[in-house]
Short mmCIF file of C-alpha atoms in Angstrom, two decimals:
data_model
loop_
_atom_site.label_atom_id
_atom_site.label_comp_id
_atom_site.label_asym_id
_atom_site.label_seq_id
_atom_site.Cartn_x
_atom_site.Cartn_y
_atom_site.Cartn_z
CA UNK A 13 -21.96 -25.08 -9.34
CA UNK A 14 -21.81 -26.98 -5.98
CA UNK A 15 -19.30 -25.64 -3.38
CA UNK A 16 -17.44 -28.12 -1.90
CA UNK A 17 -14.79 -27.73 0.98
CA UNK A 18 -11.52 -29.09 0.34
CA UNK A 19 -11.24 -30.80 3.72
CA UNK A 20 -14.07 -33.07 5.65
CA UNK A 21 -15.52 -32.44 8.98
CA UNK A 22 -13.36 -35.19 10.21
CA UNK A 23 -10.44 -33.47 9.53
CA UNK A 24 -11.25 -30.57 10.64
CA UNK A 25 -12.24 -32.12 14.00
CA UNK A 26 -8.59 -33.60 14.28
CA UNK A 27 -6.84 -30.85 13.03
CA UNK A 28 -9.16 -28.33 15.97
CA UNK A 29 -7.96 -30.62 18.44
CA UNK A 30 -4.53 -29.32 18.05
CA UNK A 31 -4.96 -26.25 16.17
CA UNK A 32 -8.07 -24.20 17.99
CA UNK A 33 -10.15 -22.05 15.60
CA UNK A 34 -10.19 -19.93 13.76
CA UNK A 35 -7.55 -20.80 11.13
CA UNK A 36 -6.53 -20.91 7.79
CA UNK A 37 -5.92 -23.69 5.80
CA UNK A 38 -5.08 -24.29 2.00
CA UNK A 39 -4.94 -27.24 -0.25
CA UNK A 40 -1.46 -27.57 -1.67
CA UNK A 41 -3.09 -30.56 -4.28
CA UNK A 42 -5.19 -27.40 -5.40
CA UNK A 43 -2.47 -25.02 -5.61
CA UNK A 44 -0.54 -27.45 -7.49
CA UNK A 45 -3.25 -28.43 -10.15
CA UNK A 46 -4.24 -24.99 -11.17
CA UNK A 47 0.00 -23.93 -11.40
CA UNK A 48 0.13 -26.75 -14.04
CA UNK A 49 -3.09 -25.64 -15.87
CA UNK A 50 -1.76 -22.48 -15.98
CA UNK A 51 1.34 -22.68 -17.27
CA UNK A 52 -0.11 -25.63 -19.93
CA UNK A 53 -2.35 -22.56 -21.26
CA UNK A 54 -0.01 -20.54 -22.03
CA UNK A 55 2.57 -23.11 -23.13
CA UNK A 56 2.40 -22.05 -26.72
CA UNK A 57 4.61 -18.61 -25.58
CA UNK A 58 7.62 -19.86 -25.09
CA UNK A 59 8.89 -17.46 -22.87
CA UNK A 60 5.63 -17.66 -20.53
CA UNK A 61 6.23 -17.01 -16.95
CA UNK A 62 3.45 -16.64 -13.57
CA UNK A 63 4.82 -14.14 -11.61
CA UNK A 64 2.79 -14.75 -8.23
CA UNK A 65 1.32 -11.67 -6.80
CA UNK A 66 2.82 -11.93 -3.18
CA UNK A 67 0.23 -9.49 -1.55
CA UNK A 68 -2.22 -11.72 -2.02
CA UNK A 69 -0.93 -14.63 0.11
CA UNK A 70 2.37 -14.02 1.70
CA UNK A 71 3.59 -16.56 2.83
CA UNK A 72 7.00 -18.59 2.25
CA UNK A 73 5.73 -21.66 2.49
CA UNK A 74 2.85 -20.77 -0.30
CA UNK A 75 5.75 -19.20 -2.29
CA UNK A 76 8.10 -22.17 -2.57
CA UNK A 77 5.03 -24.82 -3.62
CA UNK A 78 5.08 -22.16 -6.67
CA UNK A 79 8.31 -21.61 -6.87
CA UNK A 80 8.68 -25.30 -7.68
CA UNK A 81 6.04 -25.27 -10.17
CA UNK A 82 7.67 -22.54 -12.21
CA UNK A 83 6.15 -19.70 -10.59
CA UNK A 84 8.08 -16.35 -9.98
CA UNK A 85 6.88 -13.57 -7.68
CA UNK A 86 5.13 -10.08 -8.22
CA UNK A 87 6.17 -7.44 -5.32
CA UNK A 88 4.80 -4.35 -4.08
CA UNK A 89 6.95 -3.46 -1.15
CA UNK A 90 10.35 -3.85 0.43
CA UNK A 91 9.35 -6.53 2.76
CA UNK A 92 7.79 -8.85 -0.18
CA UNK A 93 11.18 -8.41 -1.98
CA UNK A 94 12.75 -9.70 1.32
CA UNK A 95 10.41 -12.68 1.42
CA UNK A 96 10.82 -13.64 -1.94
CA UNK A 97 14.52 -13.24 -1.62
CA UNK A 98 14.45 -15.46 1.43
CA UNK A 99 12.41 -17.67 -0.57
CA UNK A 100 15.13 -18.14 -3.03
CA UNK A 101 13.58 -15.93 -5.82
CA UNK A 102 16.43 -14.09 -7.71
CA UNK A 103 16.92 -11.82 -10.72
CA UNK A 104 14.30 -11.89 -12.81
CA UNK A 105 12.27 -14.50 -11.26
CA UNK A 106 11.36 -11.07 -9.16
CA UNK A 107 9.08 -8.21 -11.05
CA UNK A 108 8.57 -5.34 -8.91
CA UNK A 109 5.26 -3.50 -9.58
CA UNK A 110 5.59 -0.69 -6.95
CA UNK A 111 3.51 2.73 -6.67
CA UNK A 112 4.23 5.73 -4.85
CA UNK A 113 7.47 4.46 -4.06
CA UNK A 114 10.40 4.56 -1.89
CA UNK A 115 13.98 5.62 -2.99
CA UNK A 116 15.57 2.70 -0.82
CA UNK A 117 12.82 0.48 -2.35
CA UNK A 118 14.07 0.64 -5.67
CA UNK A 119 17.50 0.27 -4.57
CA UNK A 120 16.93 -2.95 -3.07
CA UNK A 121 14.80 -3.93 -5.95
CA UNK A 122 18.02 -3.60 -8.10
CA UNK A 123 20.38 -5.31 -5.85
CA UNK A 124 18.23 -8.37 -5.61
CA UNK A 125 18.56 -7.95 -10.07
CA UNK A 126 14.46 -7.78 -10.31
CA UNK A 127 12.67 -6.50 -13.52
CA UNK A 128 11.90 -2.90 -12.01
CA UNK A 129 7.86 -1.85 -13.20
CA UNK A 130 7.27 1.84 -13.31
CA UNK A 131 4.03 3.45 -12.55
CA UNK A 132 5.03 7.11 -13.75
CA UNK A 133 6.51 8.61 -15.66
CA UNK A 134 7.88 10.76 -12.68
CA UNK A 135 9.72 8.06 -11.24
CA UNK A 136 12.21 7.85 -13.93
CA UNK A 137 14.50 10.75 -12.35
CA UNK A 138 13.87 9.49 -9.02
CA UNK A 139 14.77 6.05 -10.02
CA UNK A 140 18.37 7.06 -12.04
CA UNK A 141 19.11 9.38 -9.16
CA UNK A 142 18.95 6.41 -6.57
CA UNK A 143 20.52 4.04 -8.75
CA UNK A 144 22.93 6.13 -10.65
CA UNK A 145 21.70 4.82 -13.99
CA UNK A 146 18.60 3.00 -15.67
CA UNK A 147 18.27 -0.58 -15.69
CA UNK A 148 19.00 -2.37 -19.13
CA UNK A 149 15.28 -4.45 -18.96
CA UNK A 150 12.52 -2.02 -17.57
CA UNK A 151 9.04 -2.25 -17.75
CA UNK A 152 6.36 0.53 -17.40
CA UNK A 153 2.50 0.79 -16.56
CA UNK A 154 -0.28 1.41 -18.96
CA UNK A 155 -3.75 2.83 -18.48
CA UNK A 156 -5.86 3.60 -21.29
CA UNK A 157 -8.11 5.59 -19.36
CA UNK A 158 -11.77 6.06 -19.66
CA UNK A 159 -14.30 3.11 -18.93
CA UNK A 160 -13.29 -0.77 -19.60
CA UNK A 161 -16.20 -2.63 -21.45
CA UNK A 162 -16.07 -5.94 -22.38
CA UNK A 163 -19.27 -6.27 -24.91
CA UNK A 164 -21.74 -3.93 -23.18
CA UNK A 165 -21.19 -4.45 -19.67
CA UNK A 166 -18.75 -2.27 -17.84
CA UNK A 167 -16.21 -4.24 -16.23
CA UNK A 168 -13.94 -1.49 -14.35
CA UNK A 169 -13.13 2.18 -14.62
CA UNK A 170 -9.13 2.76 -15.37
CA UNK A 171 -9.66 6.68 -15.80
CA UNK A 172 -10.33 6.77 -11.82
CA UNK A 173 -7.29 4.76 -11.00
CA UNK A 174 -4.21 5.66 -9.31
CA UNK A 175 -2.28 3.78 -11.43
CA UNK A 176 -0.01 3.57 -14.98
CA UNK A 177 0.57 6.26 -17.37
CA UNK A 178 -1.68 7.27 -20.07
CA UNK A 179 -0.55 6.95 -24.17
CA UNK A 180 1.30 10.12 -24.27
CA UNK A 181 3.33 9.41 -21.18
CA UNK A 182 4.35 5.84 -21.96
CA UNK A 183 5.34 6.80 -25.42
CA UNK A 184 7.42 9.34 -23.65
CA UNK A 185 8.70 7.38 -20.89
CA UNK A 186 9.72 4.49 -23.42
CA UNK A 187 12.00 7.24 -25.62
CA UNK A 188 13.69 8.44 -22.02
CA UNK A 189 14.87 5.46 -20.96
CA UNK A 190 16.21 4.60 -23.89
CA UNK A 191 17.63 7.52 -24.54
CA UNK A 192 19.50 6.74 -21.09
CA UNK A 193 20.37 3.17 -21.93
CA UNK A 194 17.28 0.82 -21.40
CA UNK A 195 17.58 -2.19 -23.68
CA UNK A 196 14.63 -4.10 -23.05
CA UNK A 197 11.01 -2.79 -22.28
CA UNK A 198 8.03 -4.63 -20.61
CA UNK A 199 4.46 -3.18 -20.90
CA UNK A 200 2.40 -3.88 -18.11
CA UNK A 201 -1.66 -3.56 -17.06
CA UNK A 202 -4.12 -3.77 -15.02
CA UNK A 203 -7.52 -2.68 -16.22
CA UNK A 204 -10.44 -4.69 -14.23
CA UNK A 205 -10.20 -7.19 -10.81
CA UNK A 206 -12.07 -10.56 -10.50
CA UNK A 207 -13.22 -10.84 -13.68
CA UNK A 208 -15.22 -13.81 -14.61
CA UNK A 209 -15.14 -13.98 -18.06
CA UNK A 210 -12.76 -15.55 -20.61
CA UNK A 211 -12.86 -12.71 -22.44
CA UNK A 212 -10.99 -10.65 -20.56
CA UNK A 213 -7.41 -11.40 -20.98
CA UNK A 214 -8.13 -11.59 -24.67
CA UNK A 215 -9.62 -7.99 -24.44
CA UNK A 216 -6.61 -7.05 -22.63
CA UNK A 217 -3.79 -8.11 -24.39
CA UNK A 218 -5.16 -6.66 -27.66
CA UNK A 219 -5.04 -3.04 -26.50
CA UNK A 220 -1.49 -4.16 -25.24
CA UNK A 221 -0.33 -5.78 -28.19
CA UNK A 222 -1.35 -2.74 -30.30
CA UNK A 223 0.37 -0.59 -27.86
CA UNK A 224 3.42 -2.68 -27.62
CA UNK A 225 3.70 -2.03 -31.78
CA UNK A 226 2.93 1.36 -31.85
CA UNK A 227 5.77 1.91 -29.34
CA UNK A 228 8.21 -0.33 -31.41
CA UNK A 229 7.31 1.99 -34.24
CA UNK A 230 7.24 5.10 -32.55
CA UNK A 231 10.79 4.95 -30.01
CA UNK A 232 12.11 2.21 -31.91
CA UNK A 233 12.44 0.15 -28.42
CA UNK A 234 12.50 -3.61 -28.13
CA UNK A 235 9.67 -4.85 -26.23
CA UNK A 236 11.07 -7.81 -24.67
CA UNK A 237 7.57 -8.86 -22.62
CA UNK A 238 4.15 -8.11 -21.60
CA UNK A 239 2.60 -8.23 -18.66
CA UNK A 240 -0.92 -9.10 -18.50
CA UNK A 241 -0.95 -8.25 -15.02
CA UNK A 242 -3.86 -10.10 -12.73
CA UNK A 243 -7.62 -9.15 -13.20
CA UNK A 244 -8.79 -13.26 -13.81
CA UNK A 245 -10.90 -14.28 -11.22
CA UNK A 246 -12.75 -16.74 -9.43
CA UNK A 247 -16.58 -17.39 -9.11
CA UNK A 248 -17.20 -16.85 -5.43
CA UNK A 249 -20.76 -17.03 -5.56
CA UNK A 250 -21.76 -21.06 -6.34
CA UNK A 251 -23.78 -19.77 -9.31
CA UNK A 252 -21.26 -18.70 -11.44
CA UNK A 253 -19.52 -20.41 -14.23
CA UNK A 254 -15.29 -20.47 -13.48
CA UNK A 255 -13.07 -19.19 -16.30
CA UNK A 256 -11.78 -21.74 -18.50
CA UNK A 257 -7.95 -21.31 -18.39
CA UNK A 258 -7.22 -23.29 -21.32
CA UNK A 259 -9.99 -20.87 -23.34
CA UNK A 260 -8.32 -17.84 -22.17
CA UNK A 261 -4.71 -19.04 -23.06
CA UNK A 262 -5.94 -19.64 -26.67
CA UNK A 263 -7.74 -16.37 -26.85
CA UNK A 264 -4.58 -14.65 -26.26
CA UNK A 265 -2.44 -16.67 -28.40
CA UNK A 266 -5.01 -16.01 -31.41
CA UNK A 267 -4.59 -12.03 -30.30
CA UNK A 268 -0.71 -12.87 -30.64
CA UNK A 269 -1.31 -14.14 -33.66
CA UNK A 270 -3.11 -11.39 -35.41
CA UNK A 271 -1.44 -8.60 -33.89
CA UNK A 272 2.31 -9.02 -32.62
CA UNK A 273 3.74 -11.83 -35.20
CA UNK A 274 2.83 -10.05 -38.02
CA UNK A 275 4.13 -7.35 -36.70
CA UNK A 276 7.88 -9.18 -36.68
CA UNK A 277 7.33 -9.64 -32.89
CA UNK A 278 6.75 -13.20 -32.36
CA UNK A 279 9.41 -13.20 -29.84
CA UNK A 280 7.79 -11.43 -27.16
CA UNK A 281 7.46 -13.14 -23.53
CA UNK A 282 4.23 -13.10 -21.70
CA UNK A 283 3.64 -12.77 -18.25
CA UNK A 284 1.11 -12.79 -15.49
CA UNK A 285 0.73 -11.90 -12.35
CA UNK A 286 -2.04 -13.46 -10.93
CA UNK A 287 -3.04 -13.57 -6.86
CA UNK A 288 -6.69 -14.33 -6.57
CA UNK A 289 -6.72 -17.09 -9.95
CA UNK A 290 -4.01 -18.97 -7.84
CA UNK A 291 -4.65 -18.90 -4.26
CA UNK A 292 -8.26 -17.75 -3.86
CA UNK A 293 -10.15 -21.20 -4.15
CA UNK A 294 -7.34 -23.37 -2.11
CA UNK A 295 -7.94 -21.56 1.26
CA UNK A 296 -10.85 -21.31 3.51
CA UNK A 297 -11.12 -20.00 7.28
CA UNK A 298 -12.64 -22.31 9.38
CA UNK A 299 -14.52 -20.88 12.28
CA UNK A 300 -16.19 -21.91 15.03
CA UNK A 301 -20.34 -20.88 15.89
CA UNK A 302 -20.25 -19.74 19.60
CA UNK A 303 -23.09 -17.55 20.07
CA UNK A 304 -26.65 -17.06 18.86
CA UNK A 305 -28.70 -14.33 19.36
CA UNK A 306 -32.52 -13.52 18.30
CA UNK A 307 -33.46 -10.09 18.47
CA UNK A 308 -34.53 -8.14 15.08
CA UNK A 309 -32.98 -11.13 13.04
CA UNK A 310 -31.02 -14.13 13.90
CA UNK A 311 -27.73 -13.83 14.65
CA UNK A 312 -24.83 -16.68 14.71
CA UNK A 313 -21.54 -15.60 16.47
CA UNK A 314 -18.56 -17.03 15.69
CA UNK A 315 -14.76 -16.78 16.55
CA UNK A 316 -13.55 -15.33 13.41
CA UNK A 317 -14.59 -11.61 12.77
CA UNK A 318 -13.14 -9.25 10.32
CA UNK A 319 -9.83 -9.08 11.17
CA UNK A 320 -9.44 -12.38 10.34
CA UNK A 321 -11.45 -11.65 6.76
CA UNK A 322 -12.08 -8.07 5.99
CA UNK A 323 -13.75 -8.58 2.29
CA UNK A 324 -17.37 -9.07 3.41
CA UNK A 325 -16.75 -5.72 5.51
CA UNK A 326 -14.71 -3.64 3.62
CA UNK A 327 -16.14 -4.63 -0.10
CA UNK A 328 -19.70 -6.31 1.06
CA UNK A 329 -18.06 -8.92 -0.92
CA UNK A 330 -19.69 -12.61 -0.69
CA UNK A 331 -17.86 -15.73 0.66
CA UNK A 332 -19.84 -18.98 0.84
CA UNK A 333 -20.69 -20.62 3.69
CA UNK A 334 -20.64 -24.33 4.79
CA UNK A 335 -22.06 -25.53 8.15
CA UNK A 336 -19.84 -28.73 7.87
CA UNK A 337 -21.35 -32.01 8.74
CA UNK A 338 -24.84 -30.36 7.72
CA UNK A 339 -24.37 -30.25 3.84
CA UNK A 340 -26.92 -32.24 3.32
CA UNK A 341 -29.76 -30.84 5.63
CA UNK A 342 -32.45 -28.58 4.21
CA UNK A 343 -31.09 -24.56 4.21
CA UNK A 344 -34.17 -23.35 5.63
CA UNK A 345 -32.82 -20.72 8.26
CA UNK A 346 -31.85 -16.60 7.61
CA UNK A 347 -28.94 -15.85 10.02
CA UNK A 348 -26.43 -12.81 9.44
CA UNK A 349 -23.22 -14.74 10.40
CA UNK A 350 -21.48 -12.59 12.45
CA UNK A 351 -17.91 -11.35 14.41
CA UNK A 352 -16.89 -9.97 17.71
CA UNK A 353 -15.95 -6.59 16.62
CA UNK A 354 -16.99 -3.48 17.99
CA UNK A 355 -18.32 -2.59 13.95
CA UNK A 356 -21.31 -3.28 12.69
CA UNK A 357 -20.22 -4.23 9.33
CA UNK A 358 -18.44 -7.49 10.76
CA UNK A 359 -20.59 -9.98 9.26
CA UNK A 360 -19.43 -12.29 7.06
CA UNK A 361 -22.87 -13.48 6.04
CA UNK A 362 -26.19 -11.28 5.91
CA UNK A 363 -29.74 -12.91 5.44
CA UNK A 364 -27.78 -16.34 4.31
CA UNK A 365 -30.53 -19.06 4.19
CA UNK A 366 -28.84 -21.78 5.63
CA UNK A 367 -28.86 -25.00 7.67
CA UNK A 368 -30.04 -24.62 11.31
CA UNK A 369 -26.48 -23.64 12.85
CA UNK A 370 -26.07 -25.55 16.65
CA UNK A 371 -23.39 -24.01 18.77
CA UNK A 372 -20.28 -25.94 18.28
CA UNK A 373 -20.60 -26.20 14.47
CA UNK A 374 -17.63 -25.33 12.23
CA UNK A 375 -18.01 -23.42 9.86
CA UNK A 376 -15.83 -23.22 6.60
CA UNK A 377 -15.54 -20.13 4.64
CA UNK A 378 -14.93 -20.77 1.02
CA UNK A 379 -12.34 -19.16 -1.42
CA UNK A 380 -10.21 -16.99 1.37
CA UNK A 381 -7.19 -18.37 -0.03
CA UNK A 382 -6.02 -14.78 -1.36
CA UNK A 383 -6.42 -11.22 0.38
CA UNK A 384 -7.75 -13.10 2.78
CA UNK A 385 -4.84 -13.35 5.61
CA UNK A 386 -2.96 -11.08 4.14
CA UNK A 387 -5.77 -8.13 5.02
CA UNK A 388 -5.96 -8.68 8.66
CA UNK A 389 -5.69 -6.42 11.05
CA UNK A 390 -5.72 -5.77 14.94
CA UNK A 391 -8.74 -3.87 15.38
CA UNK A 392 -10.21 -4.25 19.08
CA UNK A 393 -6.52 -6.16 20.13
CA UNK A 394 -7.67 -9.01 17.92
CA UNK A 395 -4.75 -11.04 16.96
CA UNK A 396 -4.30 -12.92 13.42
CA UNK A 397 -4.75 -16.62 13.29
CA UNK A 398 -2.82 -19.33 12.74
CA UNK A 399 -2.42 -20.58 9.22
CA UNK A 400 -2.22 -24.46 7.71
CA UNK A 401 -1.61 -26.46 4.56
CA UNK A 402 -3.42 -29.65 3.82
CA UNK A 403 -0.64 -31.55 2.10
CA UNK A 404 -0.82 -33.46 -1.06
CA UNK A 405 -0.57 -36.72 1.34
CA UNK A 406 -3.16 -35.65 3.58
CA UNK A 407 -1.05 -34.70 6.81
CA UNK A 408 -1.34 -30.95 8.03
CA UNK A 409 1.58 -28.37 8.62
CA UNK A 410 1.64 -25.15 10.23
CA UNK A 411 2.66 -22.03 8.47
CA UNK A 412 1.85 -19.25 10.50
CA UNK A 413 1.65 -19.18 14.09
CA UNK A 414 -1.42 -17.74 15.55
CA UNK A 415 -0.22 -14.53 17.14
CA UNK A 416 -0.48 -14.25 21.19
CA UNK A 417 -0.86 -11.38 23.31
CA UNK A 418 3.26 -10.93 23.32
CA UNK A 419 2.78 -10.31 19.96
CA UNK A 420 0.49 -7.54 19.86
CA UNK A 421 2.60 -5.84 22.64
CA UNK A 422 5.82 -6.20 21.15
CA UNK A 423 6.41 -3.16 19.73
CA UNK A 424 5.41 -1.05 22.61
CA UNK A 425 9.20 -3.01 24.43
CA UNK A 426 10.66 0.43 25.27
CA UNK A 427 7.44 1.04 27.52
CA UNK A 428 7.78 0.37 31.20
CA UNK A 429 4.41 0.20 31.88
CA UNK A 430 3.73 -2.54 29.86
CA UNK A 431 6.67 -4.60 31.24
CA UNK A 432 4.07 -6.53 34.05
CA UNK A 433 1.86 -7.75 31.20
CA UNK A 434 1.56 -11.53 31.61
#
């Protein structure tokens, strides 16, 4: 599969001349497109809902294009409840899938009427305590534990995770809260991350199906949804095959079939929470080449580094690489594209055949569109880029500011010494 940038070189060169690199920028016609595939895949459950995962792009302007497509949010912390409050996101439009979490964070969650998502069982005290009584719709975290296969290839390893509670607990958990007044239970999962494979959701939502009847049968709770959580995922490297929404949708709805309506449970919602499907192909970062050096290898500088994009570094993950205005020119040249930072693991490229790279060249970096922004950092002073969305008529908005030197001192106010800094 080709990899093609969303935006031309000659918008890029009239977008730089107001908007110096390196930036963001995302597609809202993508965004869009792939909301409405989404929700016509899973249009047979009638009481389907997306419920964004706002660490992976957080951003209000990002949240309102899916807030008008139907879109709700997932949050993870106290300020992404704020956003998506200030986004207009209310009651149950809000799930809250927290860990480790804060008293005051569950507090808030509750006064802003969001579907609260426990990860232990331990937090059920901790929650009644802060709230003064349990929530009538609840939801909890599964993990089955041990190694996730899907046919014989291991996909991810839940057993090492942090998160969910195993069979024992949930079953546990589910007779608690009702015992102290819950009404209506979710079931919620996460077993494997970028998954590219239809099969996966499928494979998922039978172990949660079976769970959610066991648990009927065992606590006597309703279960009012599931969450399939995120885990679908996008091919970053051109050779792989994307998943097939629409294939995936039907796989679970023949899993519905088989498993929950005979069970007298044909009722039961469905819901995702998906970051990387939604955002990751509909934004790029768009650097600039401003060095070469030839030493033991070639080298290509440019004005992006890893604070702006942290997966190659933290992950070795790959992003692809287009030398815009050059797609067509022989990729005959091994460079390790490289950043500024004092780290030798800030390259977002290593032995990339590629076209011959002239100082000057942009550079776009395909499918940063989730944990992409939202993972930077100020390592070495750095400050984050600006962000921009390419709007369905072509024209180009700012959405972040790039942050300035005020910025990074800000905190440090009270300081006197700092007060000179121009």
């Amino acid at each position: 599969m080709e990899k093609k940038p969303f935006v031309t070189l000659e918008q890029l060169k009239d977008i730089e001349k107001k908007y110096p690199t390196p930036f963001y920028i995302y597609d809202e016609k993508g965004i869009r497109e792939n909301a409405r595939r989404l929700k016509e895949a899973f249009s047979w459950n009638k009481g389907y809902k997306e419920y964004f995962a706002v660490k992976a792009t957080p951003n209000p302007f990002i949240l309102k294009i899916l807030k008008e497509m139907g879109c709700g949010t997932d949050c993870s912390s106290m300020t992404e409840l704020m956003m998506s409050k200030a986004c207009g996101f209310a009651g149950h439009e809000i799930m809250f899938s927290s860990n480790d979490t804060p008293p005051e964070e569950f507090a808030y969650a509750q006064k802003l009427g969001a579907i609260i998502n426990l990860d232990d069982i331990t937090h059920i005290p901790c929650l009644e305590e802060t709230l003064g009584f349990i929530p009538e719709t609840i939801s909890c975290r599964y993990n089955p534990g041990g190694v996730f296969k899907i046919s014989n290839d291991i996909m991810d390893n839940p057993g090492e995770a942090k998160y969910g509670m195993t069979d024992a607990q949930i079953t546990e958990a589910f007779r608690t809260l009702k015992a102290k007044g819950a009404k209506n239970f979710g079931i919620h999962a996460f077993l494997a991350s970028n998954t590219v494979t239809n099969e996966y959701y499928p494979m998922l939502a039978k172990i949660l199906f079976e769970l959610a009847v066991k648990l009927k049968e065992e606590t006597g709770a309703h279960i009012a949804f599931i969450n399939l959580s995120g885990g679908v995922g996008i091919p970053y490297r051109p050779d792989q095959e994307p998943n097939d929404i629409m294939a995936i949708g039907e796989g679970v709805r023949k899993v519905y079939e088989e498993i929950l309506v005979p069970a007298g449970m044909g009722d039961v919602a469905l819901c995702t929470e998906l970051g990387r499907f939604m955002l990751g192909p509909y934004g790029a970062l768009v650097t600039k080449a401003v060095h070469e050096k030839h030493t033991y290898k070639e080298y290509i500088g440019v004005d992006a580094c890893a604070v702006n994009l942290m997966r190659p570094a933290m992950y070795g993950a790959y992003h692809h690489i287009t030398v815009m205005g050059k797609e067509d020119a022989p990729w005959d040249h091994m460079y390790d594209v490289v950043g500024s930072l004092c780290e030798n693991n800030d390259k977002f490229a290593i032995d990339r055949m590629l076209p011959r790279i002239d100082m000057g060249d942009l550079l776009v970096i395909h499918d940063a569109g989730a944990h992409g922004f939202a993972m930077g950092y100020n390592y070495n002073g750095k400050l984050k880029s600006a962000e921009l969305l390419l709007k369905e008529d072509g024209s180009v908005e700012m959405i972040r500011r790039a942050e300035t030197p005020a910025d990074y001192f800000a905190t440090f106010d009270f300081c006197d010494i700092l007060k000179g800094i121009e």
